[in-house]
Amino acid sequence: MRIVDARVIVCSPGRNFVTLKLVTEDGLYGLGDATLNGRELAVVSYLQDHVVPLLIGRDARRIEDTWQYLYKGAYWRGGPVGMTAIASVDMALWDILGKAANVPVYRLLGGASREAVMVYGHANGKDVEETVAATAHYLELGYKAVRAQCGIPGLASTYGVGRGGMFYEPAEPGLPPENVWSTEKYLSFVPSLFARLREEFGPEPHLLHDVHHRLTPIEAARLGKALEPCHLFWMEDPVPAEVQDGFRLIRHHTTTPIAVGEVFSSIFDCRHLIQEQLIDYIRSTVVHAGGLTHLRKIAHLAEMYRVRTGCHGATDLSPVCMAAALHFDLSVHNFGIQEYMRHTDETDQVFPHAYSFEDGYMHPGDAPGLGVDIDEALAAQYPYARAYLPVNRREDGTAHDW
Ligand code: EZ4
Ligand code: CO
């Protein structure tokens, strides 16, 4: 089952997506997501200029060997650009294998470990009242878990505050916007938001919060402690992910569960955090951590330490990645939760898919392979449009983590 064609498709149906399409001599094709938000074209070049020539003529069934060949063969291993490119190849190969066997990918991964996958949605508001209303809306839709983010009094813009409705898109067209940040304003406000949410909605709904890499370890410890009475499902990215020893300090001070890993590229970024039990949830996802082949290795390591998965699932992860993540989530034993930010209608039309949402849970569907397609003619109507994530500065102008 030789690969005879490999093409990279760039489109922007509401936001930019990079998709790899591999075609075999039997006429089967597979899709892989290769989107790296704000650095999309670097992955396009990596694939087109360096990976595609290596794929033509390879046996599409040799998934593990192709992974090792691309990883070890590059010599310059790891990193977000290269690992995203490898992930897209890996996803496309699993898709082809599923189609060839006429089974959904989760069956190839060992079958369903659960009936469906619990997901969390994003409740955003410019103030507490709006965030309360957004949380109520998600709970009415059946969500069992909601991430709450809120504008901070005294700050003009804050991470996670969306553009109304069910859609949140952090990337902005053109050059990067600049946000202003104050740790003190944030820390004095957030505990009151969650106290209010518990008052409104009681103890049952899972509440999550994303700190988005902005605190020092001792600041994060203070926040985790202050949030303990509100028993969060998790506190995400309390400190920048590379401050790995900082997690030990946070751990010494609080029982609030910790999630990290959306920016990790490989098992080597998270093995220390997992083996030292410094985190509770590993958020690495299919597209940015080497595909299903590599993410499964991360999950198996985590399983030994009772660390559960919580895959990143923002809108910049295309429906191809979302489908792959759901096959992974359904099959892997130590699944915890899946992030789910709805895509726009334009995106869903370009990527018709078999996965579905019902009452707070998702299922990848039983279509062969990943169960997601691309309408190339429609995709061609949405050309790439430059967009960046915002950058962040403290009130005195110092560059800060966004
Ligand atoms: O900022 O996906 O938990 N979700 C997040 C996201 C990330 C974007 C980066 O591309 O933190 O909103
Ligand atoms: Co996050």
GROMACS .gro file of C-alpha atoms and ligand atoms in nm:
model
  415
    1MET     CA    1   0.000   0.000   0.000
    2ARG     CA    2   0.240   0.267  -0.132
    3ILE     CA    3   0.193   0.640  -0.082
    4VAL     CA    4   0.172   0.799  -0.427
    5ASP     CA    5   0.077   1.158  -0.345
    6ALA     CA    6   0.122   1.391  -0.049
    7ARG     CA    7  -0.025   1.740  -0.053
    8VAL     CA    8  -0.039   2.025   0.196
    9ILE     CA    9  -0.364   2.221   0.193
   10VAL     CA   10  -0.376   2.565   0.354
   11CYS     CA   11  -0.714   2.729   0.408
   12SER     CA   12  -0.876   2.988   0.630
   13PRO     CA   13  -1.248   2.920   0.681
   14GLY     CA   14  -1.274   3.163   0.975
   15ARG     CA   15  -0.915   3.090   1.083
   16ASN     CA   16  -0.604   2.933   0.933
   17PHE     CA   17  -0.566   2.557   0.906
   18VAL     CA   18  -0.291   2.342   0.753
   19THR     CA   19  -0.394   1.992   0.643
   20LEU     CA   20  -0.183   1.710   0.502
   21LYS     CA   21  -0.351   1.474   0.255
   22LEU     CA   22  -0.178   1.143   0.177
   23VAL     CA   23  -0.303   0.928  -0.112
   24THR     CA   24  -0.216   0.559  -0.163
   25GLU     CA   25  -0.185   0.355  -0.482
   26ASP     CA   26  -0.518   0.189  -0.394
   27GLY     CA   27  -0.691   0.525  -0.409
   28LEU     CA   28  -0.738   0.555  -0.032
   29TYR     CA   29  -0.650   0.885   0.132
   30GLY     CA   30  -0.585   1.001   0.485
   31LEU     CA   31  -0.586   1.345   0.648
   32GLY     CA   32  -0.365   1.496   0.915
   33ASP     CA   33  -0.390   1.831   1.093
   34ALA     CA   34  -0.066   2.034   1.076
   35THR     CA   35  -0.186   2.365   1.221
   36LEU     CA   36   0.056   2.557   1.447
   37ASN     CA   37  -0.126   2.876   1.543
   38GLY     CA   38   0.057   3.190   1.429
   39ARG     CA   39   0.346   2.989   1.274
   40GLU     CA   40   0.145   2.793   1.017
   41LEU     CA   41   0.368   2.846   0.715
   42ALA     CA   42   0.678   2.714   0.891
   43VAL     CA   43   0.507   2.374   0.913
   44VAL     CA   44   0.391   2.402   0.550
   45SER     CA   45   0.753   2.447   0.441
   46TYR     CA   46   0.880   2.170   0.672
   47LEU     CA   47   0.628   1.932   0.516
   48GLN     CA   48   0.646   2.041   0.153
   49ASP     CA   49   1.019   2.098   0.129
   50HIS     CA   50   1.150   1.825   0.357
   51VAL     CA   51   0.892   1.556   0.444
   52VAL     CA   52   0.680   1.503   0.130
   53PRO     CA   53   0.979   1.380  -0.079
   54LEU     CA   54   1.043   1.114   0.188
   55LEU     CA   55   0.686   0.987   0.186
   56ILE     CA   56   0.635   0.906  -0.179
   57GLY     CA   57   0.673   0.532  -0.232
   58ARG     CA   58   0.662   0.440   0.141
   59ASP     CA   59   0.429   0.167   0.268
   60ALA     CA   60   0.138   0.351   0.434
   61ARG     CA   61   0.089   0.062   0.679
   62ARG     CA   62   0.428   0.112   0.848
   63ILE     CA   63   0.310   0.378   1.091
   64GLU     CA   64   0.561   0.327   1.373
   65ASP     CA   65   0.853   0.294   1.134
   66THR     CA   66   0.755   0.609   0.945
   67TRP     CA   67   0.732   0.796   1.275
   68GLN     CA   68   1.080   0.683   1.383
   69TYR     CA   69   1.221   0.749   1.036
   70LEU     CA   70   1.098   1.110   1.035
   71TYR     CA   71   1.194   1.172   1.400
   72LYS     CA   72   1.534   1.008   1.413
   73GLY     CA   73   1.617   1.070   1.048
   74ALA     CA   74   1.590   1.446   1.087
   75TYR     CA   75   1.875   1.444   1.343
   76TRP     CA   76   1.734   1.784   1.462
   77ARG     CA   77   1.460   1.623   1.663
   78GLY     CA   78   1.170   1.756   1.864
   79GLY     CA   79   1.036   2.111   1.869
   80PRO     CA   80   0.687   2.234   1.778
   81VAL     CA   81   0.738   2.274   1.400
   82GLY     CA   82   0.892   1.934   1.334
   83MET     CA   83   0.667   1.747   1.576
   84THR     CA   84   0.353   1.906   1.427
   85ALA     CA   85   0.469   1.796   1.081
   86ILE     CA   86   0.532   1.439   1.201
   87ALA     CA   87   0.196   1.440   1.379
   88SER     CA   88   0.014   1.524   1.056
   89VAL     CA   89   0.179   1.232   0.875
   90ASP     CA   90   0.096   1.001   1.165
   91MET     CA   91  -0.272   1.106   1.175
   92ALA     CA   92  -0.306   1.058   0.800
   93LEU     CA   93  -0.154   0.708   0.822
   94TRP     CA   94  -0.392   0.601   1.101
   95ASP     CA   95  -0.679   0.742   0.893
   96ILE     CA   96  -0.569   0.533   0.593
   97LEU     CA   97  -0.525   0.220   0.806
   98GLY     CA   98  -0.878   0.261   0.948
   99LYS     CA   99  -1.023   0.307   0.601
  100ALA     CA  100  -0.831   0.006   0.466
  101ALA     CA  101  -0.961  -0.210   0.755
  102ASN     CA  102  -1.306  -0.048   0.734
  103VAL     CA  103  -1.306   0.035   1.109
  104PRO     CA  104  -1.299   0.358   1.310
  105VAL     CA  105  -0.949   0.437   1.438
  106TYR     CA  106  -1.045   0.388   1.804
  107ARG     CA  107  -1.091   0.016   1.735
  108LEU     CA  108  -0.735  -0.004   1.606
  109LEU     CA  109  -0.622   0.165   1.929
  110GLY     CA  110  -0.768  -0.110   2.146
  111GLY     CA  111  -1.137  -0.025   2.130
  112ALA     CA  112  -1.359   0.195   2.344
  113SER     CA  113  -1.271   0.216   2.715
  114ARG     CA  114  -1.588   0.422   2.777
  115GLU     CA  115  -1.920   0.497   2.613
  116ALA     CA  116  -1.834   0.859   2.533
  117VAL     CA  117  -1.589   1.135   2.616
  118MET     CA  118  -1.660   1.411   2.870
  119VAL     CA  119  -1.575   1.753   2.725
  120TYR     CA  120  -1.555   2.101   2.870
  121GLY     CA  121  -1.668   2.422   2.706
  122HIS     CA  122  -1.547   2.780   2.746
  123ALA     CA  123  -1.756   3.028   2.942
  124ASN     CA  124  -1.611   3.374   2.883
  125GLY     CA  125  -1.733   3.711   2.998
  126LYS     CA  126  -1.608   4.066   3.021
  127ASP     CA  127  -1.732   4.072   3.383
  128VAL     CA  128  -1.867   3.834   3.649
  129GLU     CA  129  -2.231   3.866   3.538
  130GLU     CA  130  -2.143   3.778   3.180
  131THR     CA  131  -1.932   3.481   3.292
  132VAL     CA  132  -2.215   3.356   3.516
  133ALA     CA  133  -2.458   3.382   3.222
  134ALA     CA  134  -2.215   3.206   2.986
  135THR     CA  135  -2.163   2.923   3.241
  136ALA     CA  136  -2.541   2.885   3.280
  137HIS     CA  137  -2.573   2.861   2.902
  138TYR     CA  138  -2.319   2.578   2.881
  139LEU     CA  139  -2.488   2.389   3.165
  140GLU     CA  140  -2.823   2.424   2.986
  141LEU     CA  141  -2.663   2.269   2.678
  142GLY     CA  142  -2.578   1.966   2.891
  143TYR     CA  143  -2.209   2.030   2.960
  144LYS     CA  144  -2.085   1.863   3.279
  145ALA     CA  145  -1.767   2.072   3.283
  146VAL     CA  146  -1.707   2.440   3.207
  147ARG     CA  147  -1.391   2.649   3.190
  148ALA     CA  148  -1.454   3.000   3.323
  149GLN     CA  149  -1.248   3.303   3.218
  150CYS     CA  150  -1.338   3.663   3.293
  151GLY     CA  151  -1.227   4.020   3.228
  152ILE     CA  152  -1.024   4.157   3.521
  153PRO     CA  153  -1.141   4.486   3.677
  154GLY     CA  154  -0.891   4.757   3.581
  155LEU     CA  155  -0.744   4.567   3.282
  156ALA     CA  156  -0.855   4.651   2.928
  157SER     CA  157  -0.804   4.303   2.784
  158THR     CA  158  -0.758   3.959   2.933
  159TYR     CA  159  -0.677   3.616   2.795
  160GLY     CA  160  -0.980   3.399   2.734
  161VAL     CA  161  -1.247   3.665   2.700
  162GLY     CA  162  -1.412   3.580   2.370
  163ARG     CA  163  -1.607   3.754   2.102
  164GLY     CA  164  -1.950   3.661   2.232
  165GLY     CA  165  -2.160   3.349   2.178
  166MET     CA  166  -2.006   3.005   2.160
  167PHE     CA  167  -1.687   3.100   1.974
  168TYR     CA  168  -1.354   3.203   2.113
  169GLU     CA  169  -1.065   3.278   1.885
  170PRO     CA  170  -0.743   3.413   2.033
  171ALA     CA  171  -0.556   3.479   1.705
  172GLU     CA  172  -0.607   3.821   1.545
  173PRO     CA  173  -0.571   3.910   1.176
  174GLY     CA  174  -0.266   4.121   1.088
  175LEU     CA  175   0.019   4.189   1.329
  176PRO     CA  176  -0.004   4.083   1.697
  177PRO     CA  177  -0.219   4.296   1.927
  178GLU     CA  178  -0.068   4.384   2.268
  179ASN     CA  179  -0.246   4.307   2.594
  180VAL     CA  180  -0.173   4.464   2.933
  181TRP     CA  181  -0.133   4.245   3.240
  182SER     CA  182  -0.133   4.290   3.618
  183THR     CA  183  -0.072   3.982   3.832
  184GLU     CA  184  -0.196   4.159   4.145
  185LYS     CA  185  -0.528   4.265   3.987
  186TYR     CA  186  -0.575   3.913   3.855
  187LEU     CA  187  -0.493   3.740   4.184
  188SER     CA  188  -0.719   3.962   4.390
  189PHE     CA  189  -1.012   3.901   4.156
  190VAL     CA  190  -1.019   3.536   4.040
  191PRO     CA  191  -1.113   3.369   4.374
  192SER     CA  192  -1.426   3.587   4.396
  193LEU     CA  193  -1.530   3.476   4.044
  194PHE     CA  194  -1.520   3.109   4.141
  195ALA     CA  195  -1.685   3.169   4.478
  196ARG     CA  196  -1.972   3.330   4.287
  197LEU     CA  197  -1.991   3.043   4.034
  198ARG     CA  198  -2.016   2.786   4.316
  199GLU     CA  199  -2.283   2.999   4.484
  200GLU     CA  200  -2.485   3.007   4.160
  201PHE     CA  201  -2.436   2.651   4.038
  202GLY     CA  202  -2.364   2.444   4.351
  203PRO     CA  203  -2.095   2.181   4.405
  204GLU     CA  204  -2.166   1.952   4.110
  205PRO     CA  205  -2.053   2.105   3.778
  206HIS     CA  206  -1.683   2.067   3.708
  207LEU     CA  207  -1.524   2.412   3.692
  208LEU     CA  208  -1.188   2.469   3.524
  209HIS     CA  209  -0.965   2.771   3.487
  210ASP     CA  210  -0.671   2.852   3.257
  211VAL     CA  211  -0.402   3.075   3.412
  212HIS     CA  212  -0.228   3.074   3.073
  213HIS     CA  213   0.133   3.063   3.192
  214ARG     CA  214   0.127   3.401   3.369
  215LEU     CA  215   0.228   3.343   3.732
  216THR     CA  216   0.544   3.266   3.923
  217PRO     CA  217   0.538   2.943   4.126
  218ILE     CA  218   0.464   3.116   4.458
  219GLU     CA  219   0.189   3.328   4.299
  220ALA     CA  220   0.036   3.014   4.151
  221ALA     CA  221   0.056   2.847   4.493
  222ARG     CA  222  -0.136   3.143   4.642
  223LEU     CA  223  -0.405   3.112   4.373
  224GLY     CA  224  -0.438   2.735   4.407
  225LYS     CA  225  -0.479   2.771   4.784
  226ALA     CA  226  -0.737   3.048   4.749
  227LEU     CA  227  -0.937   2.835   4.505
  228GLU     CA  228  -0.942   2.522   4.724
  229PRO     CA  229  -1.288   2.589   4.872
  230CYS     CA  230  -1.424   2.604   4.514
  231HIS     CA  231  -1.268   2.262   4.432
  232LEU     CA  232  -1.171   2.324   4.070
  233PHE     CA  233  -1.142   2.029   3.831
  234TRP     CA  234  -0.807   2.184   3.742
  235MET     CA  235  -0.593   2.495   3.740
  236GLU     CA  236  -0.430   2.500   3.395
  237ASP     CA  237  -0.083   2.627   3.303
  238PRO     CA  238  -0.027   2.807   3.636
  239VAL     CA  239   0.334   2.889   3.538
  240PRO     CA  240   0.512   2.878   3.202
  241ALA     CA  241   0.550   2.512   3.106
  242GLU     CA  242   0.930   2.529   3.101
  243VAL     CA  243   0.942   2.630   3.471
  244GLN     CA  244   0.930   2.262   3.558
  245ASP     CA  245   1.070   2.272   3.910
  246GLY     CA  246   0.815   2.541   3.990
  247PHE     CA  247   0.544   2.276   3.986
  248ARG     CA  248   0.697   2.115   4.294
  249LEU     CA  249   0.665   2.440   4.485
  250ILE     CA  250   0.298   2.478   4.378
  251ARG     CA  251   0.237   2.116   4.482
  252HIS     CA  252   0.377   2.176   4.831
  253HIS     CA  253   0.117   2.444   4.894
  254THR     CA  254  -0.211   2.338   4.739
  255THR     CA  255  -0.441   2.045   4.661
  256THR     CA  256  -0.595   2.222   4.360
  257PRO     CA  257  -0.531   1.980   4.069
  258ILE     CA  258  -0.284   2.099   3.807
  259ALA     CA  259  -0.298   2.059   3.427
  260VAL     CA  260  -0.019   2.142   3.183
  261GLY     CA  261   0.116   2.044   2.843
  262GLU     CA  262  -0.067   2.211   2.553
  263VAL     CA  263   0.266   2.355   2.432
  264PHE     CA  264   0.465   2.035   2.486
  265SER     CA  265   0.603   1.857   2.178
  266SER     CA  266   0.708   1.521   2.318
  267ILE     CA  267   0.729   1.282   2.610
  268PHE     CA  268   1.063   1.438   2.702
  269ASP     CA  269   0.886   1.766   2.787
  270CYS     CA  270   0.655   1.597   3.037
  271ARG     CA  271   0.820   1.283   3.171
  272HIS     CA  272   0.969   1.459   3.473
  273LEU     CA  273   0.636   1.624   3.565
  274ILE     CA  274   0.457   1.290   3.531
  275GLN     CA  275   0.711   1.069   3.706
  276GLU     CA  276   0.751   1.312   3.998
  277GLN     CA  277   0.369   1.339   4.017
  278LEU     CA  278   0.385   1.718   3.996
  279ILE     CA  279   0.073   1.736   3.776
  280ASP     CA  280  -0.267   1.569   3.762
  281TYR     CA  281  -0.358   1.611   3.394
  282ILE     CA  282  -0.139   1.606   3.085
  283ARG     CA  283  -0.281   1.836   2.814
  284SER     CA  284  -0.058   1.747   2.519
  285THR     CA  285  -0.260   1.679   2.209
  286VAL     CA  286  -0.238   1.483   1.887
  287VAL     CA  287  -0.126   1.759   1.649
  288HIS     CA  288   0.142   1.918   1.866
  289ALA     CA  289   0.285   1.607   2.034
  290GLY     CA  290   0.375   1.378   1.748
  291GLY     CA  291   0.041   1.227   1.652
  292LEU     CA  292  -0.151   0.931   1.791
  293THR     CA  293   0.161   0.713   1.791
  294HIS     CA  294   0.354   0.941   2.026
  295LEU     CA  295   0.065   1.073   2.236
  296ARG     CA  296  -0.026   0.716   2.326
  297LYS     CA  297   0.322   0.668   2.467
  298ILE     CA  298   0.275   0.978   2.683
  299ALA     CA  299  -0.063   0.847   2.803
  300HIS     CA  300   0.081   0.505   2.889
  301LEU     CA  301   0.360   0.662   3.094
  302ALA     CA  302   0.105   0.885   3.268
  303GLU     CA  303  -0.120   0.587   3.344
  304MET     CA  304   0.152   0.437   3.566
  305TYR     CA  305   0.142   0.746   3.788
  306ARG     CA  306  -0.236   0.800   3.791
  307VAL     CA  307  -0.197   1.113   3.581
  308ARG     CA  308  -0.492   1.148   3.343
  309THR     CA  309  -0.523   1.305   2.998
  310GLY     CA  310  -0.691   1.637   2.920
  311CYS     CA  311  -0.616   1.711   2.554
  312HIS     CA  312  -0.599   2.067   2.430
  313GLY     CA  313  -0.895   2.129   2.196
  314ALA     CA  314  -0.904   2.497   2.103
  315THR     CA  315  -1.036   2.622   1.767
  316ASP     CA  316  -0.685   2.634   1.620
  317LEU     CA  317  -0.680   2.253   1.636
  318SER     CA  318  -0.867   2.160   1.320
  319PRO     CA  319  -1.160   1.914   1.303
  320VAL     CA  320  -0.904   1.657   1.181
  321CYS     CA  321  -0.717   1.687   1.513
  322MET     CA  322  -1.045   1.698   1.706
  323ALA     CA  323  -1.148   1.367   1.545
  324ALA     CA  324  -0.809   1.210   1.618
  325ALA     CA  325  -0.825   1.334   1.978
  326LEU     CA  326  -1.170   1.179   2.026
  327HIS     CA  327  -1.049   0.838   1.900
  328PHE     CA  328  -0.758   0.867   2.143
  329ASP     CA  329  -0.984   0.979   2.431
  330LEU     CA  330  -1.235   0.702   2.377
  331SER     CA  331  -0.969   0.433   2.376
  332VAL     CA  332  -0.701   0.535   2.625
  333HIS     CA  333  -0.761   0.399   2.976
  334ASN     CA  334  -0.648   0.706   3.175
  335PHE     CA  335  -0.858   0.961   2.991
  336GLY     CA  336  -0.962   1.256   3.207
  337ILE     CA  337  -1.143   1.518   3.001
  338GLN     CA  338  -1.130   1.672   2.652
  339GLU     CA  339  -1.137   2.046   2.576
  340TYR     CA  340  -1.394   2.131   2.309
  341MET     CA  341  -1.422   2.473   2.153
  342ARG     CA  342  -1.677   2.468   1.876
  343HIS     CA  343  -1.556   2.557   1.529
  344THR     CA  344  -1.741   2.808   1.316
  345ASP     CA  345  -1.995   2.687   1.059
  346GLU     CA  346  -1.750   2.775   0.778
  347THR     CA  347  -1.487   2.547   0.934
  348ASP     CA  348  -1.736   2.261   0.983
  349GLN     CA  349  -1.846   2.292   0.619
  350VAL     CA  350  -1.488   2.264   0.492
  351PHE     CA  351  -1.425   1.966   0.726
  352PRO     CA  352  -1.740   1.746   0.733
  353HIS     CA  353  -1.705   1.505   1.025
  354ALA     CA  354  -1.862   1.205   1.196
  355TYR     CA  355  -1.800   1.316   1.557
  356SER     CA  356  -2.092   1.444   1.759
  357PHE     CA  357  -2.181   1.614   2.087
  358GLU     CA  358  -2.463   1.506   2.315
  359ASP     CA  359  -2.540   1.607   2.671
  360GLY     CA  360  -2.184   1.704   2.763
  361TYR     CA  361  -2.019   1.405   2.597
  362MET     CA  362  -1.866   1.349   2.254
  363HIS     CA  363  -1.815   1.044   2.036
  364PRO     CA  364  -1.584   1.014   1.733
  365GLY     CA  365  -1.850   0.822   1.535
  366ASP     CA  366  -1.810   0.487   1.361
  367ALA     CA  367  -1.706   0.597   1.012
  368PRO     CA  368  -1.393   0.416   0.889
  369GLY     CA  369  -1.066   0.593   0.975
  370LEU     CA  370  -1.079   0.924   1.161
  371GLY     CA  371  -1.423   1.006   1.019
  372VAL     CA  372  -1.337   1.352   0.890
  373ASP     CA  373  -1.305   1.480   0.535
  374ILE     CA  374  -1.198   1.800   0.360
  375ASP     CA  375  -1.396   1.975   0.086
  376GLU     CA  376  -1.100   2.098  -0.117
  377ALA     CA  377  -1.304   2.311  -0.358
  378LEU     CA  378  -1.464   2.494  -0.068
  379ALA     CA  379  -1.130   2.520   0.116
  380ALA     CA  380  -0.981   2.693  -0.190
  381GLN     CA  381  -1.232   2.974  -0.144
  382TYR     CA  382  -1.071   3.063   0.192
  383PRO     CA  383  -0.706   3.158   0.127
  384TYR     CA  384  -0.450   3.191   0.410
  385ALA     CA  385  -0.474   3.518   0.600
  386ARG     CA  386  -0.185   3.620   0.827
  387ALA     CA  387  -0.284   3.616   1.194
  388TYR     CA  388  -0.096   3.615   1.525
  389LEU     CA  389  -0.168   3.540   1.887
  390PRO     CA  390  -0.151   3.852   2.106
  391VAL     CA  391   0.161   3.945   2.301
  392ASN     CA  392   0.142   4.053   2.662
  393ARG     CA  393   0.308   4.331   2.863
  394ARG     CA  394   0.294   4.423   3.229
  395GLU     CA  395   0.157   4.767   3.315
  396ASP     CA  396   0.509   4.916   3.307
  397GLY     CA  397   0.571   4.780   2.957
  398THR     CA  398   0.779   4.474   3.047
  399ALA     CA  399   0.724   4.182   2.807
  400HIS     CA  400   0.530   3.907   2.987
  401ASP     CA  401   0.403   3.558   2.907
  402TRP     CA  402   0.079   3.553   2.709
  403EZ4     O1  403  -0.413   2.986   2.385
  403EZ4     O2  404  -0.500   2.741   2.142
  403EZ4     O3  405  -0.657   2.605   2.673
  403EZ4     N1  406  -0.655   2.662   2.570
  403EZ4     C1  407  -0.570   2.759   2.535
  403EZ4     C2  408  -0.581   2.811   2.393
  403EZ4     C3  409  -0.445   2.856   2.340
  403EZ4     C4  410  -0.447   2.860   2.190
  403EZ4     C5  411  -0.307   2.883   2.135
  403EZ4     O4  412  -0.306   2.862   1.998
  403EZ4     O5  413  -0.489   2.799   2.616
  403EZ4     O6  414  -0.676   2.912   2.384
  404CO      CO  415  -0.474   2.661   2.779
   0.00000   0.00000   0.00000
